[in-house]
């Protein structure tokens, strides 16, 4: 599936959940966090502009984002209702209360690791951790950590470590932007958020018994795009019951 289509599916699914929960327009506010990565920043801007069709959008910039990203241009294009920076770490409670969802489309390895390990010493990891802690809806894109500096890691151990952190953050309640299995129905979102959810990652495929050519999964099991690619590479067929 083309990345832009995946993004649209995610945005539509978020919108449907908003409507199904009957939230008023006053509470339909999304806080989008811009991290210290300028990879695919044009795509991130398009993502936020699409998000504005269903939400009033605020922007939050990490310490590094203020130095690496053209924040002025992003602000001019998005015209957010609120702008938050590193010094707003002291206003976390009011920020969280004012927004219905949090979206982090370009999380960095640094932020991912801190959230996964509970090392919340900065504005962005603190916000993500706090929203997860209090049960807020958190949507995160992991493409920038899986493709550090634009490429995938040649080290299997580093890839596994990254997937460990991603898995941990998903178990904490985050939803992954770009997960193809999130469809445009309320039912699929409930499934993705359920406590009994299963997520198959690239590491799971690599750890299968050698010679295994078929992987049978229960209906509703989620499979990351990297896991699908690895299964295809190893000649493993995935069947859903």
PDB file of N, CA, C and O in Angstrom, residues 108-169:
ATOM      1  N   UNK A 108      11.953  10.331  17.245  1.00  0.00           N
ATOM      2  CA  UNK A 108      13.376  10.005  17.084  1.00  0.00           C
ATOM      3  C   UNK A 108      13.744   8.813  17.963  1.00  0.00           C
ATOM      4  O   UNK A 108      13.003   8.435  18.875  1.00  0.00           O
ATOM      5  N   UNK A 109      14.910   8.235  17.688  1.00  0.00           N
ATOM      6  CA  UNK A 109      15.403   7.114  18.500  1.00  0.00           C
ATOM      7  C   UNK A 109      15.558   7.549  19.948  1.00  0.00           C
ATOM      8  O   UNK A 109      15.237   6.800  20.883  1.00  0.00           O
ATOM      9  N   UNK A 110      16.038   8.765  20.141  1.00  0.00           N
ATOM     10  CA  UNK A 110      16.245   9.293  21.485  1.00  0.00           C
ATOM     11  C   UNK A 110      14.924   9.343  22.263  1.00  0.00           C
ATOM     12  O   UNK A 110      14.826   8.852  23.390  1.00  0.00           O
ATOM     13  N   UNK A 111      13.886   9.912  21.637  1.00  0.00           N
ATOM     14  CA  UNK A 111      12.582  10.021  22.297  1.00  0.00           C
ATOM     15  C   UNK A 111      11.952   8.650  22.497  1.00  0.00           C
ATOM     16  O   UNK A 111      11.393   8.351  23.555  1.00  0.00           O
ATOM     17  N   UNK A 112      12.017   7.794  21.473  1.00  0.00           N
ATOM     18  CA  UNK A 112      11.461   6.445  21.571  1.00  0.00           C
ATOM     19  C   UNK A 112      12.066   5.692  22.745  1.00  0.00           C
ATOM     20  O   UNK A 112      11.353   5.088  23.555  1.00  0.00           O
ATOM     21  N   UNK A 113      13.401   5.723  22.856  1.00  0.00           N
ATOM     22  CA  UNK A 113      14.087   5.016  23.928  1.00  0.00           C
ATOM     23  C   UNK A 113      13.681   5.545  25.300  1.00  0.00           C
ATOM     24  O   UNK A 113      13.446   4.777  26.234  1.00  0.00           O
ATOM     25  N   UNK A 114      13.588   6.867  25.407  1.00  0.00           N
ATOM     26  CA  UNK A 114      13.237   7.473  26.696  1.00  0.00           C
ATOM     27  C   UNK A 114      11.823   7.087  27.122  1.00  0.00           C
ATOM     28  O   UNK A 114      11.595   6.740  28.286  1.00  0.00           O
ATOM     29  N   UNK A 115      10.881   7.136  26.202  1.00  0.00           N
ATOM     30  CA  UNK A 115       9.504   6.769  26.548  1.00  0.00           C
ATOM     31  C   UNK A 115       9.431   5.299  26.930  1.00  0.00           C
ATOM     32  O   UNK A 115       8.793   4.927  27.921  1.00  0.00           O
ATOM     33  N   UNK A 116      10.107   4.446  26.152  1.00  0.00           N
ATOM     34  CA  UNK A 116      10.088   3.017  26.409  1.00  0.00           C
ATOM     35  C   UNK A 116      10.658   2.670  27.780  1.00  0.00           C
ATOM     36  O   UNK A 116      10.164   1.774  28.468  1.00  0.00           O
ATOM     37  N   UNK A 117      11.698   3.401  28.195  1.00  0.00           N
ATOM     38  CA  UNK A 117      12.387   3.104  29.452  1.00  0.00           C
ATOM     39  C   UNK A 117      11.918   3.974  30.615  1.00  0.00           C
ATOM     40  O   UNK A 117      12.392   3.825  31.739  1.00  0.00           O
ATOM     41  N   UNK A 118      10.995   4.899  30.338  1.00  0.00           N
ATOM     42  CA  UNK A 118      10.498   5.771  31.398  1.00  0.00           C
ATOM     43  C   UNK A 118      11.464   6.864  31.794  1.00  0.00           C
ATOM     44  O   UNK A 118      11.372   7.426  32.886  1.00  0.00           O
ATOM     45  N   UNK A 119      12.391   7.211  30.888  1.00  0.00           N
ATOM     46  CA  UNK A 119      13.374   8.278  31.159  1.00  0.00           C
ATOM     47  C   UNK A 119      12.831   9.583  30.579  1.00  0.00           C
ATOM     48  O   UNK A 119      13.246  10.038  29.520  1.00  0.00           O
ATOM     49  N   UNK A 120      11.894  10.197  31.276  1.00  0.00           N
ATOM     50  CA  UNK A 120      11.156  11.332  30.727  1.00  0.00           C
ATOM     51  C   UNK A 120      11.763  12.654  31.204  1.00  0.00           C
ATOM     52  O   UNK A 120      11.222  13.328  32.073  1.00  0.00           O
ATOM     53  N   UNK A 121      12.887  13.018  30.613  1.00  0.00           N
ATOM     54  CA  UNK A 121      13.619  14.204  31.053  1.00  0.00           C
ATOM     55  C   UNK A 121      13.504  15.386  30.100  1.00  0.00           C
ATOM     56  O   UNK A 121      14.209  16.366  30.233  1.00  0.00           O
ATOM     57  N   UNK A 122      12.601  15.304  29.123  1.00  0.00           N
ATOM     58  CA  UNK A 122      12.430  16.407  28.175  1.00  0.00           C
ATOM     59  C   UNK A 122      10.962  16.627  27.877  1.00  0.00           C
ATOM     60  O   UNK A 122      10.093  15.844  28.277  1.00  0.00           O
ATOM     61  N   UNK A 123      10.660  17.687  27.151  1.00  0.00           N
ATOM     62  CA  UNK A 123       9.282  18.087  26.877  1.00  0.00           C
ATOM     63  C   UNK A 123       8.506  17.024  26.098  1.00  0.00           C
ATOM     64  O   UNK A 123       7.433  16.571  26.529  1.00  0.00           O
ATOM     65  N   UNK A 124       9.047  16.588  24.959  1.00  0.00           N
ATOM     66  CA  UNK A 124       8.328  15.645  24.108  1.00  0.00           C
ATOM     67  C   UNK A 124       8.175  14.275  24.757  1.00  0.00           C
ATOM     68  O   UNK A 124       7.055  13.744  24.821  1.00  0.00           O
ATOM     69  N   UNK A 125       9.259  13.632  25.252  1.00  0.00           N
ATOM     70  CA  UNK A 125       9.052  12.332  25.918  1.00  0.00           C
ATOM     71  C   UNK A 125       8.131  12.435  27.125  1.00  0.00           C
ATOM     72  O   UNK A 125       7.356  11.513  27.401  1.00  0.00           O
ATOM     73  N   UNK A 126       8.189  13.559  27.831  1.00  0.00           N
ATOM     74  CA  UNK A 126       7.309  13.757  28.979  1.00  0.00           C
ATOM     75  C   UNK A 126       5.848  13.793  28.550  1.00  0.00           C
ATOM     76  O   UNK A 126       4.976  13.198  29.205  1.00  0.00           O
ATOM     77  N   UNK A 127       5.557  14.495  27.457  1.00  0.00           N
ATOM     78  CA  UNK A 127       4.184  14.593  26.967  1.00  0.00           C
ATOM     79  C   UNK A 127       3.663  13.240  26.513  1.00  0.00           C
ATOM     80  O   UNK A 127       2.537  12.847  26.831  1.00  0.00           O
ATOM     81  N   UNK A 128       4.483  12.517  25.734  1.00  0.00           N
ATOM     82  CA  UNK A 128       4.054  11.202  25.248  1.00  0.00           C
ATOM     83  C   UNK A 128       3.806  10.261  26.420  1.00  0.00           C
ATOM     84  O   UNK A 128       2.770   9.584  26.496  1.00  0.00           O
ATOM     85  N   UNK A 129       4.751  10.204  27.352  1.00  0.00           N
ATOM     86  CA  UNK A 129       4.625   9.344  28.526  1.00  0.00           C
ATOM     87  C   UNK A 129       3.373   9.701  29.321  1.00  0.00           C
ATOM     88  O   UNK A 129       2.597   8.818  29.721  1.00  0.00           O
ATOM     89  N   UNK A 130       3.163  10.983  29.563  1.00  0.00           N
ATOM     90  CA  UNK A 130       2.034  11.428  30.379  1.00  0.00           C
ATOM     91  C   UNK A 130       0.703  11.098  29.720  1.00  0.00           C
ATOM     92  O   UNK A 130      -0.242  10.660  30.390  1.00  0.00           O
ATOM     93  N   UNK A 131       0.610  11.306  28.409  1.00  0.00           N
ATOM     94  CA  UNK A 131      -0.624  10.982  27.700  1.00  0.00           C
ATOM     95  C   UNK A 131      -0.914   9.482  27.761  1.00  0.00           C
ATOM     96  O   UNK A 131      -2.061   9.061  27.967  1.00  0.00           O
ATOM     97  N   UNK A 132       0.112   8.660  27.593  1.00  0.00           N
ATOM     98  CA  UNK A 132      -0.062   7.215  27.711  1.00  0.00           C
ATOM     99  C   UNK A 132      -0.447   6.840  29.137  1.00  0.00           C
ATOM    100  O   UNK A 132      -1.324   5.999  29.365  1.00  0.00           O
ATOM    101  N   UNK A 133       0.202   7.453  30.089  1.00  0.00           N
ATOM    102  CA  UNK A 133      -0.022   7.169  31.504  1.00  0.00           C
ATOM    103  C   UNK A 133      -1.474   7.429  31.895  1.00  0.00           C
ATOM    104  O   UNK A 133      -2.086   6.650  32.635  1.00  0.00           O
ATOM    105  N   UNK A 134      -2.038   8.522  31.368  1.00  0.00           N
ATOM    106  CA  UNK A 134      -3.399   8.897  31.730  1.00  0.00           C
ATOM    107  C   UNK A 134      -4.445   8.400  30.724  1.00  0.00           C
ATOM    108  O   UNK A 134      -5.605   8.806  30.777  1.00  0.00           O
ATOM    109  N   UNK A 135      -4.027   7.527  29.819  1.00  0.00           N
ATOM    110  CA  UNK A 135      -4.979   6.895  28.909  1.00  0.00           C
ATOM    111  C   UNK A 135      -5.436   7.738  27.746  1.00  0.00           C
ATOM    112  O   UNK A 135      -6.477   7.457  27.143  1.00  0.00           O
ATOM    113  N   UNK A 136      -4.688   8.776  27.394  1.00  0.00           N
ATOM    114  CA  UNK A 136      -5.024   9.574  26.216  1.00  0.00           C
ATOM    115  C   UNK A 136      -4.680   8.784  24.945  1.00  0.00           C
ATOM    116  O   UNK A 136      -3.830   7.894  24.958  1.00  0.00           O
ATOM    117  N   UNK A 137      -5.349   9.144  23.845  1.00  0.00           N
ATOM    118  CA  UNK A 137      -5.032   8.505  22.575  1.00  0.00           C
ATOM    119  C   UNK A 137      -3.726   9.077  22.026  1.00  0.00           C
ATOM    120  O   UNK A 137      -3.593  10.287  21.867  1.00  0.00           O
ATOM    121  N   UNK A 138      -2.783   8.176  21.730  1.00  0.00           N
ATOM    122  CA  UNK A 138      -1.467   8.589  21.238  1.00  0.00           C
ATOM    123  C   UNK A 138      -1.171   7.837  19.942  1.00  0.00           C
ATOM    124  O   UNK A 138      -1.203   6.606  19.912  1.00  0.00           O
ATOM    125  N   UNK A 139      -0.901   8.585  18.872  1.00  0.00           N
ATOM    126  CA  UNK A 139      -0.579   8.008  17.566  1.00  0.00           C
ATOM    127  C   UNK A 139       0.869   8.372  17.220  1.00  0.00           C
ATOM    128  O   UNK A 139       1.241   9.540  17.235  1.00  0.00           O
ATOM    129  N   UNK A 140       1.675   7.346  16.916  1.00  0.00           N
ATOM    130  CA  UNK A 140       3.106   7.570  16.680  1.00  0.00           C
ATOM    131  C   UNK A 140       3.525   6.947  15.348  1.00  0.00           C
ATOM    132  O   UNK A 140       3.140   5.821  15.020  1.00  0.00           O
ATOM    133  N   UNK A 141       4.347   7.686  14.593  1.00  0.00           N
ATOM    134  CA  UNK A 141       4.948   7.148  13.376  1.00  0.00           C
ATOM    135  C   UNK A 141       6.374   6.712  13.675  1.00  0.00           C
ATOM    136  O   UNK A 141       7.162   7.494  14.201  1.00  0.00           O
ATOM    137  N   UNK A 142       6.706   5.469  13.344  1.00  0.00           N
ATOM    138  CA  UNK A 142       8.020   4.920  13.672  1.00  0.00           C
ATOM    139  C   UNK A 142       8.966   4.825  12.476  1.00  0.00           C
ATOM    140  O   UNK A 142      10.054   4.248  12.584  1.00  0.00           O
ATOM    141  N   UNK A 143       8.559   5.368  11.332  1.00  0.00           N
ATOM    142  CA  UNK A 143       9.393   5.261  10.132  1.00  0.00           C
ATOM    143  C   UNK A 143      10.761   5.908  10.332  1.00  0.00           C
ATOM    144  O   UNK A 143      11.775   5.406   9.849  1.00  0.00           O
ATOM    145  N   UNK A 144      10.817   7.030  11.051  1.00  0.00           N
ATOM    146  CA  UNK A 144      12.083   7.740  11.201  1.00  0.00           C
ATOM    147  C   UNK A 144      13.072   6.991  12.087  1.00  0.00           C
ATOM    148  O   UNK A 144      14.283   7.197  11.975  1.00  0.00           O
ATOM    149  N   UNK A 145      12.575   6.132  12.987  1.00  0.00           N
ATOM    150  CA  UNK A 145      13.510   5.359  13.818  1.00  0.00           C
ATOM    151  C   UNK A 145      13.902   4.056  13.139  1.00  0.00           C
ATOM    152  O   UNK A 145      14.987   3.521  13.379  1.00  0.00           O
ATOM    153  N   UNK A 146      13.026   3.545  12.293  1.00  0.00           N
ATOM    154  CA  UNK A 146      13.365   2.334  11.542  1.00  0.00           C
ATOM    155  C   UNK A 146      14.276   2.662  10.357  1.00  0.00           C
ATOM    156  O   UNK A 146      14.894   1.761   9.781  1.00  0.00           O
ATOM    157  N   UNK A 147      14.319   3.931   9.990  1.00  0.00           N
ATOM    158  CA  UNK A 147      15.153   4.375   8.859  1.00  0.00           C
ATOM    159  C   UNK A 147      15.992   5.569   9.291  1.00  0.00           C
ATOM    160  O   UNK A 147      15.857   6.667   8.763  1.00  0.00           O
ATOM    161  N   UNK A 148      16.854   5.341  10.258  1.00  0.00           N
ATOM    162  CA  UNK A 148      17.704   6.397  10.807  1.00  0.00           C
ATOM    163  C   UNK A 148      18.597   6.968   9.704  1.00  0.00           C
ATOM    164  O   UNK A 148      19.243   6.225   8.968  1.00  0.00           O
ATOM    165  N   UNK A 149      18.580   8.277   9.559  1.00  0.00           N
ATOM    166  CA  UNK A 149      19.315   8.973   8.494  1.00  0.00           C
ATOM    167  C   UNK A 149      18.880   8.482   7.116  1.00  0.00           C
ATOM    168  O   UNK A 149      19.640   8.528   6.146  1.00  0.00           O
ATOM    169  N   UNK A 150      17.652   7.983   7.034  1.00  0.00           N
ATOM    170  CA  UNK A 150      17.094   7.594   5.751  1.00  0.00           C
ATOM    171  C   UNK A 150      17.347   6.165   5.325  1.00  0.00           C
ATOM    172  O   UNK A 150      16.902   5.760   4.247  1.00  0.00           O
ATOM    173  N   UNK A 151      18.033   5.366   6.137  1.00  0.00           N
ATOM    174  CA  UNK A 151      18.319   3.974   5.766  1.00  0.00           C
ATOM    175  C   UNK A 151      18.079   3.048   6.955  1.00  0.00           C
ATOM    176  O   UNK A 151      18.163   3.461   8.112  1.00  0.00           O
ATOM    177  N   UNK A 152      17.791   1.781   6.649  1.00  0.00           N
ATOM    178  CA  UNK A 152      17.627   0.790   7.706  1.00  0.00           C
ATOM    179  C   UNK A 152      18.986   0.348   8.222  1.00  0.00           C
ATOM    180  O   UNK A 152      19.993   0.390   7.503  1.00  0.00           O
ATOM    181  N   UNK A 153      19.012  -0.101   9.470  1.00  0.00           N
ATOM    182  CA  UNK A 153      20.269  -0.517  10.084  1.00  0.00           C
ATOM    183  C   UNK A 153      20.795  -1.820   9.478  1.00  0.00           C
ATOM    184  O   UNK A 153      20.024  -2.727   9.155  1.00  0.00           O
ATOM    185  N   UNK A 154      22.104  -1.893   9.318  1.00  0.00           N
ATOM    186  CA  UNK A 154      22.757  -3.126   8.864  1.00  0.00           C
ATOM    187  C   UNK A 154      23.023  -4.063  10.044  1.00  0.00           C
ATOM    188  O   UNK A 154      23.408  -5.207   9.863  1.00  0.00           O
ATOM    189  N   UNK A 155      22.818  -3.549  11.252  1.00  0.00           N
ATOM    190  CA  UNK A 155      23.038  -4.346  12.458  1.00  0.00           C
ATOM    191  C   UNK A 155      21.729  -4.980  12.910  1.00  0.00           C
ATOM    192  O   UNK A 155      20.768  -4.270  13.230  1.00  0.00           O
ATOM    193  N   UNK A 156      21.698  -6.300  12.965  1.00  0.00           N
ATOM    194  CA  UNK A 156      20.506  -7.010  13.406  1.00  0.00           C
ATOM    195  C   UNK A 156      20.188  -6.662  14.860  1.00  0.00           C
ATOM    196  O   UNK A 156      19.012  -6.517  15.228  1.00  0.00           O
ATOM    197  N   UNK A 157      21.225  -6.508  15.675  1.00  0.00           N
ATOM    198  CA  UNK A 157      21.006  -6.198  17.090  1.00  0.00           C
ATOM    199  C   UNK A 157      20.376  -4.823  17.270  1.00  0.00           C
ATOM    200  O   UNK A 157      19.492  -4.639  18.106  1.00  0.00           O
ATOM    201  N   UNK A 158      20.834  -3.847  16.493  1.00  0.00           N
ATOM    202  CA  UNK A 158      20.245  -2.513  16.587  1.00  0.00           C
ATOM    203  C   UNK A 158      18.792  -2.544  16.123  1.00  0.00           C
ATOM    204  O   UNK A 158      17.911  -1.943  16.758  1.00  0.00           O
ATOM    205  N   UNK A 159      18.525  -3.256  15.026  1.00  0.00           N
ATOM    206  CA  UNK A 159      17.147  -3.369  14.537  1.00  0.00           C
ATOM    207  C   UNK A 159      16.248  -4.005  15.581  1.00  0.00           C
ATOM    208  O   UNK A 159      15.121  -3.552  15.822  1.00  0.00           O
ATOM    209  N   UNK A 160      16.756  -5.074  16.221  1.00  0.00           N
ATOM    210  CA  UNK A 160      15.982  -5.751  17.266  1.00  0.00           C
ATOM    211  C   UNK A 160      15.732  -4.825  18.453  1.00  0.00           C
ATOM    212  O   UNK A 160      14.646  -4.833  19.048  1.00  0.00           O
ATOM    213  N   UNK A 161      16.750  -4.034  18.805  1.00  0.00           N
ATOM    214  CA  UNK A 161      16.603  -3.116  19.933  1.00  0.00           C
ATOM    215  C   UNK A 161      15.523  -2.075  19.632  1.00  0.00           C
ATOM    216  O   UNK A 161      14.687  -1.755  20.490  1.00  0.00           O
ATOM    217  N   UNK A 162      15.543  -1.541  18.411  1.00  0.00           N
ATOM    218  CA  UNK A 162      14.538  -0.556  18.010  1.00  0.00           C
ATOM    219  C   UNK A 162      13.150  -1.174  18.059  1.00  0.00           C
ATOM    220  O   UNK A 162      12.204  -0.579  18.583  1.00  0.00           O
ATOM    221  N   UNK A 163      13.012  -2.406  17.517  1.00  0.00           N
ATOM    222  CA  UNK A 163      11.710  -3.063  17.528  1.00  0.00           C
ATOM    223  C   UNK A 163      11.249  -3.356  18.953  1.00  0.00           C
ATOM    224  O   UNK A 163      10.053  -3.298  19.258  1.00  0.00           O
ATOM    225  N   UNK A 164      12.204  -3.670  19.846  1.00  0.00           N
ATOM    226  CA  UNK A 164      11.861  -3.882  21.255  1.00  0.00           C
ATOM    227  C   UNK A 164      11.226  -2.630  21.845  1.00  0.00           C
ATOM    228  O   UNK A 164      10.209  -2.692  22.540  1.00  0.00           O
ATOM    229  N   UNK A 165      11.853  -1.486  21.584  1.00  0.00           N
ATOM    230  CA  UNK A 165      11.328  -0.224  22.107  1.00  0.00           C
ATOM    231  C   UNK A 165       9.966   0.099  21.494  1.00  0.00           C
ATOM    232  O   UNK A 165       9.052   0.564  22.195  1.00  0.00           O
ATOM    233  N   UNK A 166       9.824  -0.152  20.186  1.00  0.00           N
ATOM    234  CA  UNK A 166       8.539   0.102  19.524  1.00  0.00           C
ATOM    235  C   UNK A 166       7.457  -0.785  20.120  1.00  0.00           C
ATOM    236  O   UNK A 166       6.359  -0.321  20.459  1.00  0.00           O
ATOM    237  N   UNK A 167       7.777  -2.079  20.270  1.00  0.00           N
ATOM    238  CA  UNK A 167       6.804  -3.006  20.850  1.00  0.00           C
ATOM    239  C   UNK A 167       6.381  -2.559  22.245  1.00  0.00           C
ATOM    240  O   UNK A 167       5.211  -2.639  22.620  1.00  0.00           O
ATOM    241  N   UNK A 168       7.355  -2.098  23.015  1.00  0.00           N
ATOM    242  CA  UNK A 168       7.077  -1.696  24.390  1.00  0.00           C
ATOM    243  C   UNK A 168       6.138  -0.485  24.425  1.00  0.00           C
ATOM    244  O   UNK A 168       5.183  -0.435  25.205  1.00  0.00           O
ATOM    245  N   UNK A 169       6.402   0.498  23.558  1.00  0.00           N
ATOM    246  CA  UNK A 169       5.567   1.694  23.518  1.00  0.00           C
ATOM    247  C   UNK A 169       4.152   1.350  23.026  1.00  0.00           C
ATOM    248  O   UNK A 169       3.161   1.901  23.520  1.00  0.00           O
TER     249      UNK A 169
END
